[in-house]
Short mmCIF file of C-alpha atoms in Angstrom, two decimals:
data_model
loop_
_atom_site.label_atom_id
_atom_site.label_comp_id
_atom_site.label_asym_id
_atom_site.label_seq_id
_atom_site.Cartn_x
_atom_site.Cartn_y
_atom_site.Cartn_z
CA UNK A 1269 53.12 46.01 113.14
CA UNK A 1270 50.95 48.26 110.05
CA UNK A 1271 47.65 49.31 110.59
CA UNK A 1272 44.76 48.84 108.54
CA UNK A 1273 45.55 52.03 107.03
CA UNK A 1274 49.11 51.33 106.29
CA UNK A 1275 48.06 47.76 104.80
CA UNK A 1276 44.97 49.26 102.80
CA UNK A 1277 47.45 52.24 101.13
CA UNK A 1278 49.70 48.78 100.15
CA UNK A 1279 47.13 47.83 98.54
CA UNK A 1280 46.53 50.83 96.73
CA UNK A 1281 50.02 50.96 95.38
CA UNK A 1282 49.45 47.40 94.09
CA UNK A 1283 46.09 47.73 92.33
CA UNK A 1284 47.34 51.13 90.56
CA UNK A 1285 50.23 48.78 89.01
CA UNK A 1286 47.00 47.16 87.16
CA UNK A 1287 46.05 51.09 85.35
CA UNK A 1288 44.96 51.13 81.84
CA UNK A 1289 45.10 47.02 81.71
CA UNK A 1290 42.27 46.13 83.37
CA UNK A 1291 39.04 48.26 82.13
CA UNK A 1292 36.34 48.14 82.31
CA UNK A 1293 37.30 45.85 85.69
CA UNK A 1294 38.39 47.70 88.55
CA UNK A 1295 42.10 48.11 89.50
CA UNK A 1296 42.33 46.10 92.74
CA UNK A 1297 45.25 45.10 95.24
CA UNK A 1298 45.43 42.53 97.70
CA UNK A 1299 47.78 42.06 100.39
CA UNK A 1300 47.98 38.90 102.98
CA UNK A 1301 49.05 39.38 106.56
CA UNK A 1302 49.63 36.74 108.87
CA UNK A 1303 51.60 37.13 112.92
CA UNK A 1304 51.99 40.52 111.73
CA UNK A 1305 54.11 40.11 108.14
CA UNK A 1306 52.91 40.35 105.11
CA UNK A 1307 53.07 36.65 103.56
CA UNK A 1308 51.60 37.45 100.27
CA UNK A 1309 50.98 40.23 97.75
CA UNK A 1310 48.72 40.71 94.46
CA UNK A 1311 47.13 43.02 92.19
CA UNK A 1312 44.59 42.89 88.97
CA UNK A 1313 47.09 42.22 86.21
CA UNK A 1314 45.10 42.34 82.79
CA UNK A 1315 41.26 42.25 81.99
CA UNK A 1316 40.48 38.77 82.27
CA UNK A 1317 43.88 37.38 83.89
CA UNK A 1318 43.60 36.27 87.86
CA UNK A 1319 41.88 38.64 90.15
CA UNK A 1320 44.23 40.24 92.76
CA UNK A 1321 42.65 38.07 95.80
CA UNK A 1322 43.33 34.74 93.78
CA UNK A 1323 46.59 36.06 92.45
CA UNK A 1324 47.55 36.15 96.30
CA UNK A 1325 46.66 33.54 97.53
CA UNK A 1326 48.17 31.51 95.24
CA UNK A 1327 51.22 32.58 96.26
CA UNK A 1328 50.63 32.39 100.37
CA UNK A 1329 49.68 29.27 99.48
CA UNK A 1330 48.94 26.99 102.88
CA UNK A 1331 50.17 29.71 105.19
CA UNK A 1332 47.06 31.83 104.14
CA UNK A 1333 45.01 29.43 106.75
CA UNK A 1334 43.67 31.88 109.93
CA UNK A 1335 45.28 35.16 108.09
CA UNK A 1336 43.67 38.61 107.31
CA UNK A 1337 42.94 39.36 103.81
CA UNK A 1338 43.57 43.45 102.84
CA UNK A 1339 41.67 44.47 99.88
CA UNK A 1340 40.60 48.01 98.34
CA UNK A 1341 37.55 46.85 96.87
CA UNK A 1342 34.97 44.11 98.21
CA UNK A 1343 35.94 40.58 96.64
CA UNK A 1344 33.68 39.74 93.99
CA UNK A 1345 30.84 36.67 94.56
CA UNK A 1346 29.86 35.96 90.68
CA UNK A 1347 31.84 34.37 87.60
CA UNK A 1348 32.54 35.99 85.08
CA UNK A 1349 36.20 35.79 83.37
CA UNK A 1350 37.57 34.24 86.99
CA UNK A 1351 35.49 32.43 89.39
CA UNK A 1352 33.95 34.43 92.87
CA UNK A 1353 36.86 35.40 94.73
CA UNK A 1354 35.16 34.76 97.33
CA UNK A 1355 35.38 30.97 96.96
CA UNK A 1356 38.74 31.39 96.66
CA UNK A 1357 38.96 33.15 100.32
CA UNK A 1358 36.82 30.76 101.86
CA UNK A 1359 38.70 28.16 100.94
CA UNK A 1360 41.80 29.24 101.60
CA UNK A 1361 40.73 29.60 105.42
CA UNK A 1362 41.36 33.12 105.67
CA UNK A 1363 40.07 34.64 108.97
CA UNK A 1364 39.27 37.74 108.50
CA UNK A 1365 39.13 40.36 105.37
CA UNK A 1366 39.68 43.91 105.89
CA UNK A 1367 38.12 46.07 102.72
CA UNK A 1368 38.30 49.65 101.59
CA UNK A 1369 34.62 49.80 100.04
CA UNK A 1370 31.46 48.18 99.10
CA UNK A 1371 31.37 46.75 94.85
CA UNK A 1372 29.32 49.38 93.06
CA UNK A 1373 28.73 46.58 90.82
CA UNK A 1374 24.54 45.49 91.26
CA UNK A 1375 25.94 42.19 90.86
CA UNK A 1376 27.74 42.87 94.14
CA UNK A 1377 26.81 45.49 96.04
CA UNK A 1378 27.86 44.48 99.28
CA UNK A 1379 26.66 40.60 98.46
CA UNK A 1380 30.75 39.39 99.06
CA UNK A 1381 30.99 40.55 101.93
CA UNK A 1382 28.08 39.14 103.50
CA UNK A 1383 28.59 35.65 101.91
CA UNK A 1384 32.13 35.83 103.74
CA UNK A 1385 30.07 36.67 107.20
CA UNK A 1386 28.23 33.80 106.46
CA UNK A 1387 31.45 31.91 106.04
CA UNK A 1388 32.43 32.61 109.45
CA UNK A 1389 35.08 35.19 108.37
CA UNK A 1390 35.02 38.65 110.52
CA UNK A 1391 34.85 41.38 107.84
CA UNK A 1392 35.53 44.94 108.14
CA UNK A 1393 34.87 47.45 105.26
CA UNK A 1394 35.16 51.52 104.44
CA UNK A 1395 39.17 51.59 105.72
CA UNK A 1396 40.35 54.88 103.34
CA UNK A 1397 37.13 54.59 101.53
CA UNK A 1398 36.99 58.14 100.21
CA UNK A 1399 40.74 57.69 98.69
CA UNK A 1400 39.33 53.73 97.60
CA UNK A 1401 36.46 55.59 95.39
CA UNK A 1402 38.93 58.23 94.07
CA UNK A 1403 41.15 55.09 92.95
CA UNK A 1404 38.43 53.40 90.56
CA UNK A 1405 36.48 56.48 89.93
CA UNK A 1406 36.02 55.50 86.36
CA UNK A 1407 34.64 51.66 87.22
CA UNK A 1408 32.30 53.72 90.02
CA UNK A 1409 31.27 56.10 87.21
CA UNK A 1410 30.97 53.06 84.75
CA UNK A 1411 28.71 51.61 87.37
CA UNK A 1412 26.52 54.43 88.45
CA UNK A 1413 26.26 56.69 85.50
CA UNK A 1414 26.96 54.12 82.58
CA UNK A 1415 29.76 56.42 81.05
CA UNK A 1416 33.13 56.92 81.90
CA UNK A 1417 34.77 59.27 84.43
CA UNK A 1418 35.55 62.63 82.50
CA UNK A 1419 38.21 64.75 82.74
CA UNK A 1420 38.56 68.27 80.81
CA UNK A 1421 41.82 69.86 80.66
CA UNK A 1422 42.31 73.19 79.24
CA UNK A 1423 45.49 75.42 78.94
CA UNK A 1424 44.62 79.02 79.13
CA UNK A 1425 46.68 82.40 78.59
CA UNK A 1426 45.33 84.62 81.70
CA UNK A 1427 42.83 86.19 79.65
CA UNK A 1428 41.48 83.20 78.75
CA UNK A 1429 42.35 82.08 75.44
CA UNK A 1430 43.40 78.70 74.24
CA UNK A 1431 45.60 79.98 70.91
CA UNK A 1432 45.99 83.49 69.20
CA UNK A 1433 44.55 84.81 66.95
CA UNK A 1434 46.24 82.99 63.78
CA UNK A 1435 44.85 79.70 65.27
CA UNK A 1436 48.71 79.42 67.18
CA UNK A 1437 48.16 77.10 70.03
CA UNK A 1438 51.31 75.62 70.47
CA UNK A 1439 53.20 75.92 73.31
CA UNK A 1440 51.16 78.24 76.09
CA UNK A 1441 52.13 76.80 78.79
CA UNK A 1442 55.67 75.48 80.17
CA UNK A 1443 57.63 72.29 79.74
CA UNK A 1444 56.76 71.55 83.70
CA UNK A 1445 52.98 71.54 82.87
CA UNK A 1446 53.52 69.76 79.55
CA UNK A 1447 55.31 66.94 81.33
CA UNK A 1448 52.10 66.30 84.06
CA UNK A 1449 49.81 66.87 80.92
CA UNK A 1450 51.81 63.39 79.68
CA UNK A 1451 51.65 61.71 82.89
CA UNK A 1452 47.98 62.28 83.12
CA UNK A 1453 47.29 60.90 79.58
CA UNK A 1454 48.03 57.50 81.11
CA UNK A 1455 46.01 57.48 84.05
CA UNK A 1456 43.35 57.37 82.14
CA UNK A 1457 42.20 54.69 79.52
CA UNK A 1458 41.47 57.31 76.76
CA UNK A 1459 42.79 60.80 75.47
CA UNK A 1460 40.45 62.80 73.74
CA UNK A 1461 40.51 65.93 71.31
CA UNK A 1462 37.90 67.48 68.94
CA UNK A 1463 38.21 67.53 65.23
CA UNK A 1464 39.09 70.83 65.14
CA UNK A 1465 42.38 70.31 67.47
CA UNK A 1466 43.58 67.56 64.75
CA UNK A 1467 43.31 69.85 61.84
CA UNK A 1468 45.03 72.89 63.75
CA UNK A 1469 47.65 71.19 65.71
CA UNK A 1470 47.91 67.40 64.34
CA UNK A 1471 48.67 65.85 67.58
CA UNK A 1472 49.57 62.32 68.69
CA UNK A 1473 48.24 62.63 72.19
CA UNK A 1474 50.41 59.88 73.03
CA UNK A 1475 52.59 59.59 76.76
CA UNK A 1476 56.08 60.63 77.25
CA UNK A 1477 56.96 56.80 78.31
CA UNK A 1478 55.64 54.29 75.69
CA UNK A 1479 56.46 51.39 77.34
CA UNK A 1480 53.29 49.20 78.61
CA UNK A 1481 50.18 50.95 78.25
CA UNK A 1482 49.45 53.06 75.42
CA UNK A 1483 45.82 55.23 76.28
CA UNK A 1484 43.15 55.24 72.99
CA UNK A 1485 43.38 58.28 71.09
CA UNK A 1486 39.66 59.32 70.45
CA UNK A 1487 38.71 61.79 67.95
CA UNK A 1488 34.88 63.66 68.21
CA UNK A 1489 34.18 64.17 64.10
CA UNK A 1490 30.90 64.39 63.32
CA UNK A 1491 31.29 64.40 59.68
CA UNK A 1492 34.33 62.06 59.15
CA UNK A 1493 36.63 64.30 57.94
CA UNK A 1494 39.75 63.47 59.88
CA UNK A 1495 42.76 64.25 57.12
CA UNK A 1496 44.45 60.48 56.26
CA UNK A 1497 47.80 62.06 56.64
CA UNK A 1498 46.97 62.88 60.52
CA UNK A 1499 49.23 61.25 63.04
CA UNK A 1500 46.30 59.84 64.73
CA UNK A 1501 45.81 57.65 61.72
CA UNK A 1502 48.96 57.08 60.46
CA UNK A 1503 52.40 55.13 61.83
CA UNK A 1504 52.43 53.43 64.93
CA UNK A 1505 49.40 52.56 67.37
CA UNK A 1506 46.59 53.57 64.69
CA UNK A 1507 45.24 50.63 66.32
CA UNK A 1508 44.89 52.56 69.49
CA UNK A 1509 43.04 55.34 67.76
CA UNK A 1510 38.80 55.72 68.19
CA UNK A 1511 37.28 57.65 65.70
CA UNK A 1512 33.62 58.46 67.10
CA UNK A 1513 31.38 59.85 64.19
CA UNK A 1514 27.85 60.93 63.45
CA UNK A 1515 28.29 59.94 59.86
CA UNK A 1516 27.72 56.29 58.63
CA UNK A 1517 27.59 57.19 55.02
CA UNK A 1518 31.43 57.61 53.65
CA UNK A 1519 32.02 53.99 53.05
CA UNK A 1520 35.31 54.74 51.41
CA UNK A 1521 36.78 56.57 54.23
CA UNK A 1522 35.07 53.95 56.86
CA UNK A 1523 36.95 51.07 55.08
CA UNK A 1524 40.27 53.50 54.57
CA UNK A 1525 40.30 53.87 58.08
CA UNK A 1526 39.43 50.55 59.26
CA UNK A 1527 42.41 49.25 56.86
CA UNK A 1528 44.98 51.24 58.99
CA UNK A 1529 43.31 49.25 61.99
CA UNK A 1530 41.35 52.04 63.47
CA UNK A 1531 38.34 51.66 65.48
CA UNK A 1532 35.04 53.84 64.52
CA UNK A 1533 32.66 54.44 66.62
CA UNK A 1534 28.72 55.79 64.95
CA UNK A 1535 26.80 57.84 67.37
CA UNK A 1536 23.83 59.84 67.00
CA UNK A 1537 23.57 63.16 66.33
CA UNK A 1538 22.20 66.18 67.97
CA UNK A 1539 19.79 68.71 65.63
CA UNK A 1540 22.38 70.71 64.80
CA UNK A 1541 24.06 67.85 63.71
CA UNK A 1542 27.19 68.27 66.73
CA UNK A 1543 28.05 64.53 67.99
CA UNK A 1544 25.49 63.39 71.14
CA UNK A 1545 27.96 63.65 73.97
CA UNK A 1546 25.70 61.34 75.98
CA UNK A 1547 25.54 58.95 73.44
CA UNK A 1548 29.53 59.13 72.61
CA UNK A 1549 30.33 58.65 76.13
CA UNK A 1550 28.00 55.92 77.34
CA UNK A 1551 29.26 53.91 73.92
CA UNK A 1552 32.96 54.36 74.96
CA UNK A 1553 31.89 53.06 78.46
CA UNK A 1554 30.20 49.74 76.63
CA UNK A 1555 33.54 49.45 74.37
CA UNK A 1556 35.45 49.31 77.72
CA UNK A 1557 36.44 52.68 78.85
CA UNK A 1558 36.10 53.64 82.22
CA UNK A 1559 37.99 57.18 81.92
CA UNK A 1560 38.69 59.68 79.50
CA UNK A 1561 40.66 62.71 79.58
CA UNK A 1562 39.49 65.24 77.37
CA UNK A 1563 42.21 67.82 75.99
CA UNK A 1564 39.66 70.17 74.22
CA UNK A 1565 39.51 72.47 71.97
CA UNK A 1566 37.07 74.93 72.77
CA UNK A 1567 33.88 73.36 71.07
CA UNK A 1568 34.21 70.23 72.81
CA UNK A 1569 34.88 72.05 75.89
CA UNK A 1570 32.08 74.03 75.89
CA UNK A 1571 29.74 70.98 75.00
CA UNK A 1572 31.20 69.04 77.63
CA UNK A 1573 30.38 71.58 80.42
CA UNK A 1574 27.00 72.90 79.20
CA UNK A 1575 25.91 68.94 79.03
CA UNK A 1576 26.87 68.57 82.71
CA UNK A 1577 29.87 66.09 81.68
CA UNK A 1578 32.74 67.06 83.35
CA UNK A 1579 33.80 65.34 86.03
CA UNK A 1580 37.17 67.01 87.33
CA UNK A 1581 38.80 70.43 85.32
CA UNK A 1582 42.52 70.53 85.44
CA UNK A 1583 43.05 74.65 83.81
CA UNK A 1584 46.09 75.48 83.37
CA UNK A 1585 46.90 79.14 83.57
CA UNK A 1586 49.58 80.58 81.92
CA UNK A 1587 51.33 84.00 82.79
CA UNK A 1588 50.31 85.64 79.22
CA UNK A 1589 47.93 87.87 77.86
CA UNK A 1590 46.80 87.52 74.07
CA UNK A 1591 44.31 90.52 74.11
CA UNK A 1592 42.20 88.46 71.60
CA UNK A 1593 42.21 84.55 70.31
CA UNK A 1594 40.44 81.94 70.30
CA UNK A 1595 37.86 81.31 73.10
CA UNK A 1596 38.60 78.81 75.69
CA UNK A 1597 34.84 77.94 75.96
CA UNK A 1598 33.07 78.37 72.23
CA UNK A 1599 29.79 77.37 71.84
CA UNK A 1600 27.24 78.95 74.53
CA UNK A 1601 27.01 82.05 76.23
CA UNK A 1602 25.32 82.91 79.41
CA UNK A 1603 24.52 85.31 81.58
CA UNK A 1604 26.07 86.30 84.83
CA UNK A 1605 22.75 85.25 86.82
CA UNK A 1606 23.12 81.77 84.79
CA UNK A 1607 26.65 81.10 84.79
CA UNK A 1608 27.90 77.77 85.01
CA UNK A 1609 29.54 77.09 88.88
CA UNK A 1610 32.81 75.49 89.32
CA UNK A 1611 34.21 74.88 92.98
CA UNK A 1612 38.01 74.53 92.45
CA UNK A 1613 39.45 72.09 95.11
CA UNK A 1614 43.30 71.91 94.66
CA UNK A 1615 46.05 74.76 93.36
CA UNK A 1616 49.39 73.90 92.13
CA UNK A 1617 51.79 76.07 90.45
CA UNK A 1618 53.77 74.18 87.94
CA UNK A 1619 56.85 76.30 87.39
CA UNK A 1620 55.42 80.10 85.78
CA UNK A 1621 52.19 78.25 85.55
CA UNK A 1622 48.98 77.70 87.74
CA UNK A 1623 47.12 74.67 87.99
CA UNK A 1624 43.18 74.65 89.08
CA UNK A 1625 41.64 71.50 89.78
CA UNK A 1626 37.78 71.44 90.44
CA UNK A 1627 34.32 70.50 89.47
CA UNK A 1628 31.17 71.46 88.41
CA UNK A 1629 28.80 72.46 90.97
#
């Protein structure tokens, strides 16, 4: 027989097959136990589709009557695109519901499990809770900060530069790093670059596997100046390009754009007339996007980490040394008594390459 631990990991598995369909809902998993087998199995499919407790116990069916109920996240007690999951347990006769962590939701908030107590069902909650919040960090940071989970990735020569001095950027680190780079673009519901990255390397920011999801391609450009024969706006999935400006008054190239079916985005702008990140970010998070991962250059770096924005780094380190370049982190300067603080939590090496993952204190 599993244990709760086993069963909640399940459903872990199961609500990550949901990833990049289902913002700005949660991913969620649901697995149905009953004399010790599992009977039934479901997960968050699409944004507005079946939620993953309904989706299972459609298929258990009768036989869900007097069985446990695994979940990662507490079953929802409001309508909104589905009816309250809740109802759905409840009437299904389930016995007892075993959940990973409490809605951040205000909505919920710890309101579905209690109306299940009240049901009569025995509930236990915070099984794996630490790895449940890592899972649907963006919908926690959608709920709690109103913008979505950031994450900055830089590549770095030792010394610290992101590209020689001839504005050369491309490739400093190795295949092997490249390749997680890739994989990381889809865990996450957007991939984002500064204007100056399009003009000096023209990338497509796109996967390595473009089957299924495709992440938005966002674009900080204050001025609206992206070229019109930039990948990002040209061939397949313009559609899944954001453009987030400062500038509302180019009609021409507004409508240009908006003709190849990409999305702009107006924010406001700072004094010295640099995109608001707070504003940016807490509009991406109303369009639907509950995570972002932000693949620099070094003015949107910097920005991000002198406004406080940065929820995980991933710096890559290569073994090279430019002697000068461009700056990894252009746009502030501080001194050693005010230095930012980063507390680095995980080191990989990725073939010649290191990998740093951390925070900001």
């Amino acid at each position: 027989m599993q244990t709760d631990e086993q069963l909640i990991r399940r459903t872990f598995e199961l609500a990550d097959k949901g990833r990049g369909f289902t913002s700005p809902n949660p991913v969620v998993g649901t697995v149905i136990v009953k004399n010790g087998e599992i009977i039934a199995e479901g997960w968050h499919k699409k944004f507005g589709c079946d939620h993953a407790e309904r989706m299972a116990l459609k298929k258990a069916g009768d036989a869900a009557e007097g069985a446990t109920l695994y979940v990662n996240l507490e079953p929802c007690d409001f309508e909104g695109k589905t009816p309250p999951c809740t109802e759905a347990i409840i009437e299904a006769g389930i016995s007892k519901v075993v959940a990973s962590m409490e809605d951040p939701n205000p909505k919920v908030s710890g309101e579905g499990l209690k109306i299940l107590q009240k049901a009569g069902i025995e509930v236990v909650s915070g099984v794996l809770e630490e790895e449940a919040q890592k899972l649907n960090r963006g919908f926690v940071s959608l709920m709690q900060k109103g913008r979505p989970w950031i994450t900055l990735k830089m590549a770095l020569t030792t010394d610290g530069f992101i590209g020689d001095a001839t504005g050369k950027s491309q490739w400093i680190t190795s295949d092997r790093s490249l390749k997680f780079v890739r994989r990381e673009r889809k865990k996450h519901d957007g991939v984002m670059v500064g204007l100056g990255t399009v003009l000096k390397d023209d990338p497509s920011l796109l996967p390595d596997y473009r089957d299924g999801y495709i992440p938005y391609r966002i674009v900080m450009d204050e001025s609206l100046m992206i070229p019109y024969k930039a990948k990002l706006v040209n061939g397949d999935y313009v559609d899944r390009t954001i453009i987030v400006t400062g500038e509302a008054g180019k009609e021409k190239r507004w409508n240009e754009f908006q003709k190849r079916h990409a999305s702009i985005v107006k924010v406001d702008r700072e004094k010295m007339g640099w995109i608001d990140l707070e504003d940016a970010f807490q509009t991406l998070g109303e369009e639907g996007l509950s995570s972002v991962y932000c693949e620099g250059g070094g003015r949107l770096a910097a920005s991000l980490v002198d406004a406080g924005l940065v929820d995980e780094l991933q710096i890559f380190i290569a073994p090279k040394i430019l002697g000068e370049g461009i700056k990894s982190f252009d746009g502030f300067k501080k001194s050693l008594d005010q230095a930012i603080q980063l507390q680095w939590d995980e080191v990989k090496q990725f073939g010649p390459d290191v990998l740093l993952k951390g925070r900001l204190v």
